[in-house]
Tab-separated table of C-alpha atoms in Angstrom:
chain	number	residue	atom	x	y	z
A	1	MET	CA	-7.822	-48.457	6.872
A	2	ALA	CA	-5.462	-51.477	5.778
A	3	LEU	CA	-2.999	-52.775	8.149
A	4	VAL	CA	-0.119	-52.596	6.535
A	5	GLN	CA	-1.346	-48.499	5.350
A	6	LYS	CA	-2.319	-47.782	8.421
A	7	ILE	CA	1.576	-49.434	9.683
A	8	LEU	CA	3.234	-47.634	6.740
A	9	LEU	CA	1.611	-44.469	7.274
A	10	LEU	CA	3.202	-45.047	10.679
A	11	SER	CA	6.269	-45.301	9.658
A	12	LEU	CA	6.318	-41.857	7.740
A	13	THR	CA	5.320	-39.551	11.159
A	14	THR	CA	9.384	-38.821	11.306
A	15	THR	CA	9.989	-37.740	8.491
A	16	LEU	CA	6.214	-36.528	6.965
A	17	VAL	CA	6.770	-32.642	7.012
A	18	SER	CA	10.185	-32.858	8.173
A	19	SER	CA	11.045	-29.456	7.118
A	20	CYS	CA	8.525	-26.415	6.481
A	21	GLN	CA	9.968	-22.669	6.827
A	22	ASN	CA	8.286	-19.864	7.778
A	23	ILE	CA	10.152	-16.140	7.155
A	24	ARG	CA	8.350	-13.053	7.345
A	25	VAL	CA	9.470	-9.620	5.414
A	26	ARG	CA	9.209	-6.191	6.013
A	27	ALA	CA	8.951	-3.810	3.396
A	28	THR	CA	10.300	0.077	3.136
A	29	ASP	CA	6.971	1.446	3.024
A	30	GLY	CA	5.270	-0.910	6.098
A	31	SER	CA	4.014	-3.585	3.790
A	32	ILE	CA	4.622	-7.006	5.707
A	33	VAL	CA	5.071	-10.533	3.182
A	34	ILE	CA	4.923	-14.003	4.980
A	35	GLY	CA	6.698	-16.797	2.697
A	36	ARG	CA	5.846	-20.578	4.044
A	37	SER	CA	7.422	-23.414	2.443
A	38	MET	CA	5.985	-27.752	3.225
A	39	GLU	CA	8.397	-30.573	3.192
A	40	PHE	CA	7.277	-33.985	2.413
A	41	GLU	CA	7.331	-37.657	1.047
A	42	GLN	CA	5.829	-39.343	-1.703
A	43	ILE	CA	3.866	-41.817	-0.071
A	44	PRO	CA	3.202	-44.679	-2.535
A	45	GLY	CA	-0.090	-45.602	-3.343
A	46	ARG	CA	-1.594	-42.517	-2.349
A	47	GLU	CA	-2.543	-39.850	-4.846
A	48	ALA	CA	-2.161	-35.802	-3.054
A	49	ARG	CA	-3.021	-32.605	-3.750
A	50	THR	CA	-3.246	-28.847	-2.547
A	51	TYR	CA	-5.805	-27.302	-2.051
A	52	TYR	CA	-6.440	-23.226	-1.609
A	53	ILE	CA	-9.664	-23.163	-0.259
A	54	SER	CA	-11.247	-19.487	0.281
A	55	GLU	CA	-13.912	-19.266	2.630
A	56	PRO	CA	-16.952	-16.174	2.853
A	57	ALA	CA	-16.621	-13.864	7.095
A	58	GLY	CA	-19.081	-15.597	8.448
A	59	THR	CA	-18.404	-19.898	7.503
A	60	SER	CA	-19.610	-22.111	9.884
A	61	TYR	CA	-16.923	-24.796	11.354
A	62	THR	CA	-17.551	-27.277	12.888
A	63	MET	CA	-14.458	-29.579	14.944
A	64	ALA	CA	-14.577	-32.840	15.316
A	65	GLY	CA	-16.600	-35.769	18.240
A	66	LEU	CA	-15.056	-35.921	21.112
A	67	PRO	CA	-16.030	-39.023	23.341
A	68	ASN	CA	-17.459	-37.287	26.581
A	69	CYS	CA	-18.961	-34.505	25.036
A	70	ALA	CA	-22.246	-35.056	24.274
A	71	ALA	CA	-22.275	-32.256	21.500
A	72	HIS	CA	-19.830	-30.754	19.045
A	73	MET	CA	-18.003	-27.599	19.176
A	74	THR	CA	-18.964	-25.469	16.710
A	75	PHE	CA	-17.669	-21.402	15.681
A	76	SER	CA	-18.344	-18.968	13.236
A	77	SER	CA	-15.361	-16.844	11.066
A	78	LYS	CA	-15.407	-13.217	11.517
A	79	TYR	CA	-13.330	-12.889	9.068
A	80	LYS	CA	-12.906	-13.964	5.096
A	81	ILE	CA	-9.592	-16.420	5.528
A	82	GLY	CA	-7.712	-18.175	2.724
A	83	ARG	CA	-5.862	-21.765	3.709
A	84	LEU	CA	-4.037	-24.326	2.539
A	85	MET	CA	-5.486	-28.334	1.797
A	86	VAL	CA	-4.725	-31.267	1.525
A	87	ASP	CA	-6.088	-33.505	0.016
A	88	PHE	CA	-5.301	-37.425	0.115
A	89	ASP	CA	-7.314	-39.810	-2.645
A	90	GLY	CA	-9.680	-37.525	-2.508
A	91	VAL	CA	-9.999	-36.714	1.003
A	92	ILE	CA	-9.704	-32.961	2.048
A	93	LEU	CA	-7.205	-33.770	5.226
A	94	ASN	CA	-8.398	-31.844	8.872
A	95	SER	CA	-5.316	-29.913	9.037
A	96	THR	CA	-5.399	-25.714	7.916
A	97	MET	CA	-1.024	-25.870	7.082
A	98	GLY	CA	-1.519	-21.865	6.557
A	99	GLY	CA	-3.233	-18.980	5.728
A	100	ILE	CA	-3.991	-15.598	5.841
A	101	SER	CA	-8.002	-13.963	6.733
A	102	SER	CA	-9.446	-10.567	5.095
A	103	ALA	CA	-8.447	-9.114	8.735
A	104	GLY	CA	-5.032	-9.218	7.283
A	105	MET	CA	-3.354	-12.359	9.740
A	106	SER	CA	-1.116	-15.785	8.651
A	107	GLY	CA	-0.646	-18.587	10.531
A	108	SER	CA	0.996	-22.313	9.797
A	109	ALA	CA	0.991	-25.257	11.508
A	110	LEU	CA	4.780	-26.519	10.897
A	111	TYR	CA	6.040	-29.798	11.919
A	112	PHE	CA	7.248	-30.443	15.175
A	113	THR	CA	7.877	-34.681	16.313
A	114	THR	CA	9.240	-35.389	18.931
A	115	CYS	CA	8.581	-32.196	20.624
A	116	ALA	CA	5.492	-30.735	20.802
A	117	LYS	CA	1.703	-32.725	22.984
A	118	PHE	CA	-1.134	-32.247	23.210
A	119	PRO	CA	-3.388	-33.728	25.963
A	120	PRO	CA	-5.053	-36.596	24.595
A	121	LYS	CA	-9.761	-36.512	23.572
A	122	ASP	CA	-10.784	-37.572	26.173
A	123	THR	CA	-8.814	-35.046	28.750
A	124	VAL	CA	-12.195	-32.857	27.434
A	125	MET	CA	-14.720	-33.270	28.823
A	126	GLY	CA	-17.487	-31.338	31.266
A	127	ASP	CA	-17.217	-27.032	30.682
A	128	LYS	CA	-13.928	-27.207	28.151
A	129	CYS	CA	-16.760	-29.475	25.373
A	130	PRO	CA	-17.716	-26.045	23.587
A	131	ASN	CA	-14.832	-24.614	23.814
A	132	ALA	CA	-12.355	-27.242	23.043
A	133	ILE	CA	-10.811	-28.110	19.531
A	134	PRO	CA	-7.705	-29.833	17.783
A	135	GLN	CA	-4.271	-29.118	17.271
A	136	THR	CA	-5.265	-29.735	13.475
A	137	ASN	CA	-7.444	-26.464	13.052
A	138	VAL	CA	-5.888	-23.792	15.637
A	139	VAL	CA	-4.451	-22.218	12.724
A	140	LEU	CA	-7.939	-22.478	11.458
A	141	TRP	CA	-9.491	-21.328	14.501
A	142	VAL	CA	-7.004	-17.656	14.303
A	143	LEU	CA	-8.065	-16.747	11.116
A	144	ALA	CA	-11.169	-16.733	11.864
A	145	ASN	CA	-11.337	-14.708	14.862
A	146	TYR	CA	-8.301	-12.718	15.906
A	147	GLY	CA	-7.568	-8.944	13.810
A	148	SER	CA	-4.408	-8.707	14.712
A	149	VAL	CA	-1.934	-10.869	17.301
A	150	SER	CA	-2.521	-8.570	19.886
A	151	GLU	CA	-5.103	-9.856	19.926
A	152	LEU	CA	-4.290	-13.338	20.237
A	153	ASN	CA	-1.146	-12.332	22.924
A	154	GLU	CA	-4.168	-11.101	25.418
A	155	ASP	CA	-5.990	-14.540	25.090
A	156	LEU	CA	-3.867	-16.536	25.128
A	157	LYS	CA	-1.936	-14.384	28.497
A	158	LYS	CA	-5.779	-15.869	30.167
A	159	LYS	CA	-4.228	-19.639	30.617
A	160	GLY	CA	-7.083	-21.324	31.265
A	161	ASP	CA	-10.381	-19.714	31.446
A	162	PHE	CA	-11.319	-22.005	28.527
A	163	THR	CA	-13.863	-19.085	27.099
A	164	ALA	CA	-10.474	-17.257	24.920
A	165	PHE	CA	-8.529	-18.904	23.935
A	166	PRO	CA	-9.993	-23.061	23.545
A	167	TYR	CA	-7.896	-26.065	25.400
A	168	VAL	CA	-6.463	-27.818	22.056
A	169	TRP	CA	-6.430	-31.268	22.964
A	170	ASP	CA	-5.111	-33.939	20.820
A	171	GLN	CA	-6.219	-35.402	17.183
A	172	GLY	CA	-5.302	-37.711	14.279
A	173	ASP	CA	-5.070	-37.124	10.456
A	174	LEU	CA	-3.871	-38.142	7.593
A	175	GLY	CA	-4.196	-41.890	9.328
A	176	LEU	CA	-1.724	-41.133	12.080
A	177	GLU	CA	-2.819	-41.158	16.036
A	178	SER	CA	-1.397	-37.394	16.341
A	179	ILE	CA	0.461	-34.501	14.107
A	180	PRO	CA	2.731	-33.787	15.931
A	181	VAL	CA	3.376	-29.143	15.303
A	182	HIS	CA	3.696	-25.894	16.277
A	183	PHE	CA	2.953	-22.550	15.538
A	184	ALA	CA	3.858	-19.441	13.650
A	185	PHE	CA	1.867	-16.454	13.170
A	186	HIS	CA	1.881	-12.288	11.572
A	187	ASP	CA	-0.329	-10.093	11.336
A	188	ALA	CA	-0.200	-7.061	9.175
A	189	ASP	CA	1.229	-4.649	11.448
A	190	GLY	CA	4.852	-6.776	11.333
A	191	LYS	CA	4.332	-8.900	15.043
A	192	SER	CA	4.824	-11.669	14.707
A	193	ILE	CA	4.510	-14.971	17.688
A	194	VAL	CA	5.701	-18.652	17.672
A	195	LEU	CA	2.975	-21.499	19.182
A	196	GLU	CA	3.735	-24.271	21.142
A	197	TYR	CA	2.372	-27.132	23.446
A	198	THR	CA	5.488	-29.274	24.902
A	199	LYS	CA	5.621	-30.757	27.625
A	200	HIS	CA	6.180	-28.006	29.676
A	201	GLY	CA	2.163	-27.010	28.361
A	202	ARG	CA	1.822	-23.436	26.268
A	203	LYS	CA	4.206	-21.533	25.580
A	204	VAL	CA	4.276	-18.456	23.593
A	205	TYR	CA	6.848	-16.603	22.430
A	206	PRO	CA	7.350	-12.814	20.149
A	207	ASN	CA	9.004	-13.758	17.026
A	208	THR	CA	11.451	-11.698	17.065
A	209	VAL	CA	13.652	-12.786	14.302
A	210	GLY	CA	11.014	-13.586	12.021
A	211	VAL	CA	11.920	-16.473	11.740
A	212	MET	CA	10.161	-20.562	12.244
A	213	THR	CA	11.528	-24.163	10.948
A	214	ASN	CA	10.789	-26.928	12.537
A	215	SER	CA	12.077	-29.327	16.088
A	216	PRO	CA	13.752	-28.080	18.290
A	217	GLU	CA	12.092	-25.130	20.517
A	218	TYR	CA	11.627	-21.939	19.250
A	219	SER	CA	13.355	-20.755	22.597
A	220	TRP	CA	16.916	-23.222	21.198
A	221	HIS	CA	16.899	-21.684	17.881
A	222	MET	CA	16.886	-18.498	19.340
A	223	ASP	CA	20.309	-19.721	21.475
A	224	ASN	CA	21.648	-21.013	18.916
A	225	LEU	CA	21.193	-18.253	17.464
A	226	ARG	CA	24.362	-17.778	20.202
A	227	ASN	CA	27.648	-19.145	18.121
A	228	TYR	CA	27.438	-17.214	14.789
A	229	PRO	CA	28.183	-13.281	15.746
A	230	GLN	CA	30.724	-13.265	12.831
A	231	VAL	CA	27.386	-12.953	9.971
A	232	ARG	CA	27.124	-9.792	8.743
A	233	ARG	CA	25.746	-8.336	5.342
A	234	LYS	CA	29.457	-6.276	4.117
A	235	ASP	CA	32.917	-8.615	3.225
A	236	TRP	CA	35.626	-9.739	5.815
A	237	PRO	CA	38.639	-7.678	4.719
A	238	GLY	CA	41.206	-10.957	4.607
A	239	PHE	CA	43.428	-13.195	7.633
A	240	LYS	CA	45.866	-11.033	9.018
A	241	TRP	CA	48.807	-12.341	10.941
A	242	THR	CA	52.256	-11.136	11.791
A	243	TYR	CA	55.919	-12.986	11.237
A	244	ASN	CA	59.300	-11.236	12.283
A	245	SER	CA	57.660	-7.832	13.037
A	246	MET	CA	56.259	-7.968	9.442
A	247	LYS	CA	52.424	-8.071	8.623
A	248	TYR	CA	50.912	-9.797	5.912
A	249	LYS	CA	47.087	-10.093	5.301
A	250	GLN	CA	45.589	-13.064	2.708
A	251	GLN	CA	42.829	-11.633	1.102
A	252	PRO	CA	38.863	-13.600	-0.438
A	253	PHE	CA	39.206	-12.892	-4.571
A	254	TRP	CA	35.642	-13.398	-4.405
A	255	SER	CA	32.517	-12.150	-2.163
A	256	GLY	CA	30.430	-13.360	0.378
A	257	THR	CA	32.989	-13.832	2.974
A	258	GLY	CA	29.994	-11.984	5.947
A	259	LEU	CA	28.257	-15.267	5.398
A	260	SER	CA	31.103	-17.394	6.021
A	261	GLY	CA	29.796	-20.215	7.890
A	262	ILE	CA	26.271	-20.879	8.213
A	263	PRO	CA	25.120	-24.232	7.710
A	264	GLY	CA	24.416	-24.877	4.113
A	265	ASP	CA	22.147	-28.666	4.973
A	266	TYR	CA	18.727	-29.461	5.191
A	267	SER	CA	17.826	-29.892	8.830
A	268	SER	CA	16.250	-27.378	10.905
A	269	PRO	CA	18.833	-25.659	13.214
A	270	SER	CA	20.278	-25.372	10.543
A	271	ARG	CA	17.564	-24.399	8.673
A	272	PHE	CA	16.641	-21.760	10.721
A	273	ILE	CA	20.483	-20.065	11.135
A	274	LYS	CA	20.085	-20.234	7.378
A	275	ALA	CA	17.008	-18.149	6.917
A	276	ALA	CA	17.336	-15.844	10.283
A	277	ALA	CA	20.908	-14.923	8.111
A	278	GLN	CA	19.226	-14.120	5.098
A	279	VAL	CA	16.077	-12.151	6.524
A	280	THR	CA	17.933	-9.786	8.363
A	281	ASN	CA	20.684	-9.113	5.829
A	282	ILE	CA	18.726	-7.875	2.907
A	283	THR	CA	18.321	-4.999	1.624
A	284	PRO	CA	14.467	-4.454	2.205
A	285	PRO	CA	12.517	-3.741	-0.539
A	286	LYS	CA	10.120	-0.885	-1.239
A	287	ASN	CA	6.662	-1.711	-2.053
A	288	ALA	CA	5.270	-5.230	-1.566
A	289	ASP	CA	5.932	-6.297	-4.976
A	290	GLN	CA	8.924	-6.062	-3.827
A	291	ALA	CA	8.402	-8.187	-1.330
A	292	VAL	CA	7.300	-10.964	-1.883
A	293	VAL	CA	9.920	-11.049	-4.619
A	294	GLN	CA	12.542	-10.904	-2.184
A	295	ALA	CA	10.287	-13.986	0.558
A	296	PHE	CA	10.266	-16.173	-3.117
A	297	HIS	CA	13.907	-15.515	-3.190
A	298	LEU	CA	14.635	-15.971	-0.802
A	299	MET	CA	12.072	-19.692	-0.256
A	300	ASN	CA	14.237	-20.856	-2.568
A	301	ALA	CA	16.992	-21.638	-0.849
A	302	ALA	CA	15.484	-23.419	1.394
A	303	ASP	CA	14.136	-25.441	-1.241
A	304	ILE	CA	14.351	-29.305	-1.119
A	305	PRO	CA	14.370	-31.159	-4.291
A	306	LEU	CA	12.503	-35.032	-4.390
A	307	GLY	CA	15.144	-37.317	-3.779
A	308	ILE	CA	18.012	-35.415	-2.324
A	309	ILE	CA	16.675	-36.414	1.270
A	310	GLU	CA	16.556	-40.507	1.234
A	311	GLY	CA	14.252	-42.069	3.058
A	312	PRO	CA	12.546	-45.291	4.397
A	313	HIS	CA	10.869	-45.915	1.768
A	314	GLY	CA	12.564	-44.246	-1.391
A	315	PRO	CA	13.066	-40.318	-1.930
A	316	GLY	CA	12.254	-38.255	1.442
A	317	GLY	CA	10.067	-34.990	1.475
A	318	PHE	CA	10.949	-32.473	-0.793
A	319	THR	CA	9.559	-29.160	-1.158
A	320	TRP	CA	5.690	-29.857	-2.601
A	321	TRP	CA	4.957	-25.892	-2.130
A	322	SER	CA	5.718	-22.477	-1.989
A	323	THR	CA	3.425	-19.699	-0.490
A	324	VAL	CA	4.137	-16.211	0.319
A	325	HIS	CA	1.286	-13.923	2.028
A	326	ASP	CA	0.953	-10.462	1.438
A	327	VAL	CA	-0.305	-10.097	4.129
A	328	THR	CA	-1.247	-5.981	3.668
A	329	ARG	CA	-2.539	-6.387	0.078
A	330	ARG	CA	-4.452	-10.083	2.095
A	331	CYS	CA	-2.884	-11.557	-1.008
A	332	ALA	CA	-1.005	-15.287	-1.621
A	333	TYR	CA	0.954	-15.999	-3.787
A	334	LEU	CA	1.819	-19.929	-4.595
A	335	ARG	CA	4.139	-21.709	-6.626
A	336	GLY	CA	3.501	-26.636	-6.663
A	337	TYR	CA	7.388	-28.353	-7.066
A	338	ARG	CA	6.525	-29.624	-11.276
A	339	ASN	CA	4.544	-26.648	-12.488
A	340	LEU	CA	6.183	-23.479	-11.903
A	341	ALA	CA	4.547	-20.508	-12.794
A	342	VAL	CA	3.556	-18.491	-9.185
A	343	LYS	CA	-0.768	-18.526	-9.430
A	344	ARG	CA	-2.143	-15.672	-7.001
A	345	VAL	CA	-6.076	-15.428	-4.395
A	346	CYS	CA	-6.390	-12.351	-3.827
A	347	LEU	CA	-9.123	-12.878	-1.409
A	348	ASP	CA	-10.576	-9.244	-1.812
A	349	ASN	CA	-12.112	-10.782	-5.393
A	350	THR	CA	-12.900	-14.583	-4.195
A	351	SER	CA	-16.919	-14.793	-3.017
A	352	ASP	CA	-18.592	-14.026	-0.533
A	353	GLU	CA	-21.309	-15.817	-0.668
A	354	GLU	CA	-19.277	-19.566	-0.793
A	355	GLU	CA	-16.392	-21.068	-0.599
A	356	GLU	CA	-13.963	-21.022	-4.376
A	357	ARG	CA	-11.114	-24.294	-4.790
A	358	PHE	CA	-7.612	-23.404	-6.141
A	359	LEU	CA	-5.321	-26.134	-7.198
A	360	VAL	CA	-1.892	-25.281	-6.453
A	361	ASP	CA	0.330	-27.694	-8.371
A	362	ASP	CA	-1.859	-28.883	-11.442
A	363	GLY	CA	1.623	-31.303	-12.457
A	364	ASP	CA	1.422	-29.251	-16.175
A	365	PHE	CA	5.123	-28.952	-16.386
A	366	ASP	CA	4.096	-26.720	-20.080
A	367	GLY	CA	1.332	-24.560	-18.096
A	368	GLY	CA	4.307	-22.491	-15.403
A	369	ILE	CA	6.421	-22.419	-18.118
A	370	VAL	CA	6.886	-19.097	-20.692
A	371	LYS	CA	7.704	-20.090	-24.510
A	372	LEU	CA	9.895	-16.059	-25.878
A	373	ASN	CA	9.512	-19.197	-29.440
């Protein structure tokens, strides 16, 4: 890679994927859907596309080579997988951004700038060699190997046992020296966890609120919820006071006052609060179809239009795509930025023999419009 191009890419690391969001919606019939968005900057001179790639159970994966290991780590998937992969200039990147498995597991990698810390690749040696994966493939590993969050949790409890859950090392991607991410996992029973690697080591949190955004740590976001005790679905009755023994009241002429005070900016802490307020206060949908619709409307509230944020080289991060994974029916619903149509890929309908690729956004504006006349 040319030096000038590499310097440009390195300068984008603080804003490149700064606004991802992940939410969980549960229907009253028990159906679970997971919404997720990804925000990138436009990178001058590079063509970028996102594919949803379906791979059959039994697919073999080989991890990148390591300086102190004689052989590459390899593994095969127990389950069929559908995963989101970014293509730059015709080359699929290492990172699995998110996906779903035929077991009903959903996983997402979300940017975690300044907080993520993974050990360098030269720390992998000896017994770690056959049990080490880069952070860019943690989502892939989980989708390939676990049928539930409970199974995953059992292995994550075995700290230091890398035959249970692999040693995770720091791999570059997109010409960058490191990709700082943390992870959100959900299963078909609605159980959810957040997995983070920081200077304090590996941390696992039960994701009870069903929301994740970006930096800082999940525990900080949960503490920040304490600042919003007033949030509720029902409107507040109005402002009351007493003057000269007379009681007064100013009642709003509008609705929505129960959500007064929730932030509306695009920062990670604000998006977490807004998403948590919405997810916990919506009327539960009745079934999976309604949950998918509800999830897309919730994701719309976090949608970042191109140009609303200024980056160091022009327009900043914007919403490349939003996805909703129906983990109950093992289907992915995909919507891009330019083609607004929602596309569906169900794992039951993909090949059991070979990989299939589906373009998330073909850029065809007309293709996303239903013409009524």
